[in-house]
Tab-separated table of C-alpha atoms in Angstrom:
chain	number	residue	atom	x	y	z
A	192	UNK	CA	-57.594	-45.861	-72.234
A	193	UNK	CA	-58.795	-46.075	-68.889
A	194	UNK	CA	-59.321	-43.127	-66.838
A	195	UNK	CA	-57.615	-43.791	-63.852
A	196	UNK	CA	-54.199	-46.048	-63.434
A	197	UNK	CA	-55.453	-49.254	-62.163
A	198	UNK	CA	-52.130	-50.179	-60.616
A	199	UNK	CA	-51.862	-47.816	-57.314
A	200	UNK	CA	-52.399	-48.668	-54.055
A	201	UNK	CA	-55.644	-47.851	-51.844
A	202	UNK	CA	-55.476	-49.931	-49.109
A	203	UNK	CA	-55.076	-46.818	-46.679
A	204	UNK	CA	-58.642	-46.456	-44.705
A	205	UNK	CA	-57.759	-43.161	-43.691
A	206	UNK	CA	-59.541	-40.554	-46.142
A	207	UNK	CA	-56.345	-38.213	-46.408
A	208	UNK	CA	-54.066	-41.542	-46.896
A	209	UNK	CA	-57.254	-42.497	-50.160
A	210	UNK	CA	-57.500	-38.846	-51.472
A	211	UNK	CA	-53.814	-38.531	-51.903
A	212	UNK	CA	-53.296	-41.702	-53.707
A	213	UNK	CA	-56.608	-41.049	-56.178
A	214	UNK	CA	-54.743	-37.790	-57.555
A	215	UNK	CA	-51.640	-39.668	-57.532
A	216	UNK	CA	-53.655	-42.569	-59.159
A	217	UNK	CA	-54.861	-40.204	-61.659
A	218	UNK	CA	-51.289	-38.435	-61.624
A	219	UNK	CA	-50.547	-41.083	-63.395
A	220	UNK	CA	-52.646	-41.379	-66.363
A	221	UNK	CA	-52.301	-38.758	-67.178
A	222	UNK	CA	-48.104	-39.015	-67.702
A	223	UNK	CA	-49.247	-41.842	-69.991
A	224	UNK	CA	-52.960	-40.814	-71.692
A	225	UNK	CA	-51.585	-36.057	-72.249
A	226	UNK	CA	-48.047	-36.242	-72.940
A	227	UNK	CA	-46.646	-36.214	-76.586
A	228	UNK	CA	-46.651	-39.905	-78.215
A	229	UNK	CA	-43.217	-39.955	-79.279
A	230	UNK	CA	-44.300	-40.904	-83.105
A	231	UNK	CA	-46.463	-37.406	-82.839
A	232	UNK	CA	-43.519	-35.085	-81.162
A	233	UNK	CA	-41.099	-36.944	-84.497
A	234	UNK	CA	-44.050	-36.378	-87.099
A	235	UNK	CA	-44.685	-32.097	-85.649
A	236	UNK	CA	-40.563	-32.074	-85.709
A	237	UNK	CA	-40.810	-33.067	-89.725
A	238	UNK	CA	-43.192	-31.519	-90.611
A	239	UNK	CA	-45.133	-28.557	-88.300
A	240	UNK	CA	-47.928	-30.128	-87.411
A	241	UNK	CA	-49.705	-32.057	-84.214
A	242	UNK	CA	-52.533	-32.573	-85.582
A	243	UNK	CA	-51.177	-36.279	-86.537
A	244	UNK	CA	-51.172	-37.095	-82.163
A	245	UNK	CA	-53.017	-40.068	-81.880
A	246	UNK	CA	-53.435	-41.311	-78.023
A	247	UNK	CA	-52.943	-44.622	-79.230
A	248	UNK	CA	-50.382	-45.341	-81.315
A	249	UNK	CA	-47.638	-45.103	-78.823
A	250	UNK	CA	-44.064	-45.343	-79.587
A	251	UNK	CA	-41.246	-47.127	-77.592
A	252	UNK	CA	-38.558	-45.125	-77.481
A	253	UNK	CA	-35.567	-45.037	-75.069
A	254	UNK	CA	-34.742	-42.220	-73.097
A	255	UNK	CA	-32.417	-40.831	-75.378
A	256	UNK	CA	-34.250	-41.060	-78.044
A	257	UNK	CA	-37.274	-38.885	-76.720
A	258	UNK	CA	-34.472	-36.599	-74.920
A	259	UNK	CA	-33.109	-35.708	-78.607
A	260	UNK	CA	-36.532	-35.332	-80.105
A	261	UNK	CA	-37.694	-32.512	-77.294
A	262	UNK	CA	-34.661	-30.735	-77.492
A	263	UNK	CA	-34.649	-30.695	-80.744
A	264	UNK	CA	-38.175	-29.032	-80.344
A	265	UNK	CA	-37.324	-26.814	-77.910
A	266	UNK	CA	-34.488	-25.123	-80.179
A	267	UNK	CA	-37.479	-24.609	-83.337
A	268	UNK	CA	-39.370	-23.104	-81.269
A	269	UNK	CA	-36.669	-19.993	-79.947
A	270	UNK	CA	-36.811	-19.481	-83.551
A	271	UNK	CA	-41.206	-20.134	-83.539
A	272	UNK	CA	-41.611	-18.525	-80.060
A	273	UNK	CA	-45.515	-18.283	-81.227
A	274	UNK	CA	-46.112	-21.471	-82.209
A	275	UNK	CA	-48.655	-22.014	-79.587
A	276	UNK	CA	-49.181	-25.862	-79.929
A	277	UNK	CA	-45.353	-26.503	-79.872
A	278	UNK	CA	-45.367	-25.286	-76.510
A	279	UNK	CA	-48.084	-27.420	-75.140
A	280	UNK	CA	-46.542	-30.347	-76.787
A	281	UNK	CA	-43.188	-29.695	-75.275
A	282	UNK	CA	-44.396	-28.475	-71.758
A	283	UNK	CA	-46.569	-31.989	-71.799
A	284	UNK	CA	-43.052	-33.333	-73.012
A	285	UNK	CA	-41.131	-32.273	-70.136
A	286	UNK	CA	-43.929	-33.035	-68.397
A	287	UNK	CA	-43.447	-36.174	-68.820
A	288	UNK	CA	-39.625	-36.622	-68.206
A	289	UNK	CA	-40.102	-34.614	-64.401
A	290	UNK	CA	-38.683	-31.519	-65.983
A	291	UNK	CA	-41.784	-29.549	-64.199
A	292	UNK	CA	-40.563	-26.280	-64.052
A	293	UNK	CA	-39.336	-26.786	-68.011
A	294	UNK	CA	-43.034	-27.972	-68.273
A	295	UNK	CA	-44.036	-24.752	-66.224
A	296	UNK	CA	-42.550	-21.688	-68.235
A	297	UNK	CA	-43.532	-24.279	-72.138
A	298	UNK	CA	-46.870	-23.760	-70.914
A	299	UNK	CA	-46.448	-20.511	-69.993
A	300	UNK	CA	-45.605	-19.617	-73.787
A	301	UNK	CA	-48.336	-21.444	-75.085
A	302	UNK	CA	-50.477	-18.395	-74.070
A	303	UNK	CA	-53.935	-18.199	-74.312
A	304	UNK	CA	-54.420	-21.945	-76.080
A	305	UNK	CA	-54.445	-23.611	-73.264
A	306	UNK	CA	-57.560	-20.784	-71.791
A	307	UNK	CA	-59.927	-22.842	-73.662
A	308	UNK	CA	-59.556	-26.019	-74.011
A	309	UNK	CA	-60.191	-28.152	-70.508
A	310	UNK	CA	-57.518	-31.347	-70.932
A	311	UNK	CA	-55.183	-28.201	-71.065
A	312	UNK	CA	-56.088	-26.188	-68.197
A	313	UNK	CA	-56.569	-30.243	-66.452
A	314	UNK	CA	-53.319	-30.792	-66.779
A	315	UNK	CA	-51.261	-26.751	-66.575
A	316	UNK	CA	-53.409	-27.108	-63.178
A	317	UNK	CA	-52.133	-30.489	-62.225
A	318	UNK	CA	-48.119	-29.854	-62.914
A	319	UNK	CA	-48.841	-25.811	-60.846
A	320	UNK	CA	-49.965	-28.558	-57.813
A	321	UNK	CA	-46.931	-30.973	-58.326
A	322	UNK	CA	-44.830	-27.991	-58.394
A	323	UNK	CA	-46.324	-26.577	-54.486
A	324	UNK	CA	-46.256	-29.446	-52.873
A	325	UNK	CA	-49.771	-31.422	-54.510
A	326	UNK	CA	-51.626	-28.693	-53.177
A	327	UNK	CA	-54.635	-27.396	-56.201
A	328	UNK	CA	-55.519	-24.635	-53.622
A	329	UNK	CA	-55.096	-21.121	-55.600
A	330	UNK	CA	-54.655	-20.637	-59.219
A	331	UNK	CA	-54.717	-24.507	-59.464
A	332	UNK	CA	-58.462	-24.645	-58.404
A	333	UNK	CA	-59.055	-21.681	-60.926
A	334	UNK	CA	-57.728	-23.891	-63.585
A	335	UNK	CA	-60.177	-26.994	-62.113
A	336	UNK	CA	-63.295	-24.539	-61.850
A	337	UNK	CA	-62.444	-23.050	-65.678
A	338	UNK	CA	-61.973	-26.518	-66.959
A	339	UNK	CA	-65.794	-27.504	-65.534
A	340	UNK	CA	-67.353	-24.079	-66.766
A	341	UNK	CA	-66.199	-25.160	-70.747
A	342	UNK	CA	-67.396	-28.839	-69.728
A	343	UNK	CA	-69.189	-29.771	-66.501
A	344	UNK	CA	-68.493	-33.469	-67.496
A	345	UNK	CA	-65.547	-32.982	-67.577
A	346	UNK	CA	-63.778	-35.998	-66.055
A	347	UNK	CA	-60.194	-34.864	-65.303
A	348	UNK	CA	-61.661	-31.274	-63.800
A	349	UNK	CA	-64.010	-33.784	-61.661
A	350	UNK	CA	-61.485	-35.927	-60.118
A	351	UNK	CA	-59.333	-32.706	-59.004
A	352	UNK	CA	-62.294	-30.550	-58.475
A	353	UNK	CA	-63.673	-33.241	-55.635
A	354	UNK	CA	-59.338	-33.414	-54.759
A	355	UNK	CA	-59.620	-29.417	-54.194
A	356	UNK	CA	-62.065	-29.371	-52.510
A	357	UNK	CA	-60.537	-32.011	-49.876
A	358	UNK	CA	-57.886	-30.043	-48.788
A	359	UNK	CA	-60.121	-27.148	-47.918
A	360	UNK	CA	-61.708	-29.605	-45.503
A	361	UNK	CA	-65.179	-29.451	-47.984
A	362	UNK	CA	-65.704	-32.759	-47.582
A	363	UNK	CA	-69.239	-32.427	-48.789
A	364	UNK	CA	-68.636	-30.983	-52.135
A	365	UNK	CA	-65.987	-33.555	-52.777
A	366	UNK	CA	-68.509	-35.872	-52.801
A	367	UNK	CA	-71.099	-34.695	-55.350
A	368	UNK	CA	-68.283	-33.600	-57.762
A	369	UNK	CA	-66.783	-37.821	-57.469
A	370	UNK	CA	-70.380	-39.006	-57.432
A	371	UNK	CA	-70.686	-37.151	-60.507
A	372	UNK	CA	-67.887	-38.447	-61.872
A	373	UNK	CA	-68.668	-41.877	-60.998
A	374	UNK	CA	-72.194	-41.733	-62.640
A	375	UNK	CA	-70.185	-40.998	-66.515
A	376	UNK	CA	-68.105	-44.276	-65.789
A	377	UNK	CA	-68.127	-47.589	-66.731
A	378	UNK	CA	-70.064	-49.523	-63.851
A	379	UNK	CA	-67.954	-52.123	-62.294
A	380	UNK	CA	-65.429	-50.678	-63.670
A	381	UNK	CA	-62.366	-50.330	-62.002
A	382	UNK	CA	-61.945	-46.598	-61.853
A	383	UNK	CA	-65.617	-47.171	-60.703
A	384	UNK	CA	-64.519	-48.890	-57.765
A	385	UNK	CA	-61.373	-46.379	-56.559
A	386	UNK	CA	-63.531	-43.422	-56.983
A	387	UNK	CA	-66.174	-44.884	-54.961
A	388	UNK	CA	-63.057	-45.614	-52.707
A	389	UNK	CA	-62.647	-42.739	-51.730
A	390	UNK	CA	-66.237	-41.500	-51.228
A	391	UNK	CA	-66.105	-44.192	-49.169
């Protein structure tokens, strides 16, 4: 799966517009790449383990089916509130459904499992940014910094760190993050072109 969603338009010429579009594209990618595959949710409900999650195995399900499985997971977690991986799964499911406040609560219930995983830190930071009106300052920025401490070459972390720097008018820092991200991408790829457009 590509890092970014190539359907996002980057026709705007102002840096602010491009940065906003960049983060929007990233959020689309998070929804696709980090949200819970319906098949994995179904397996988890049956055998109680999220380890079967496979980003490639995205199953087709209508909204009713997805909602039904998510509600079953939520009910299951009421009886097993210490299931951290289950809470993460529920949080990502709610986020993919646009139920952001419920996603935040589920992430909070997941506890410290999030703090050692860059993917989870970034997913949570992204959610908090959405709830703050696309603002990554404060807690989201702290999570991004921690994700980069755990993995200095984590692509999503570098992208969001650049956006956070841009939002606080630290443009050189933003470019530094994005140039590092660019070095990790395949030259000439759509992702690389989008990152370069932000730098330009």
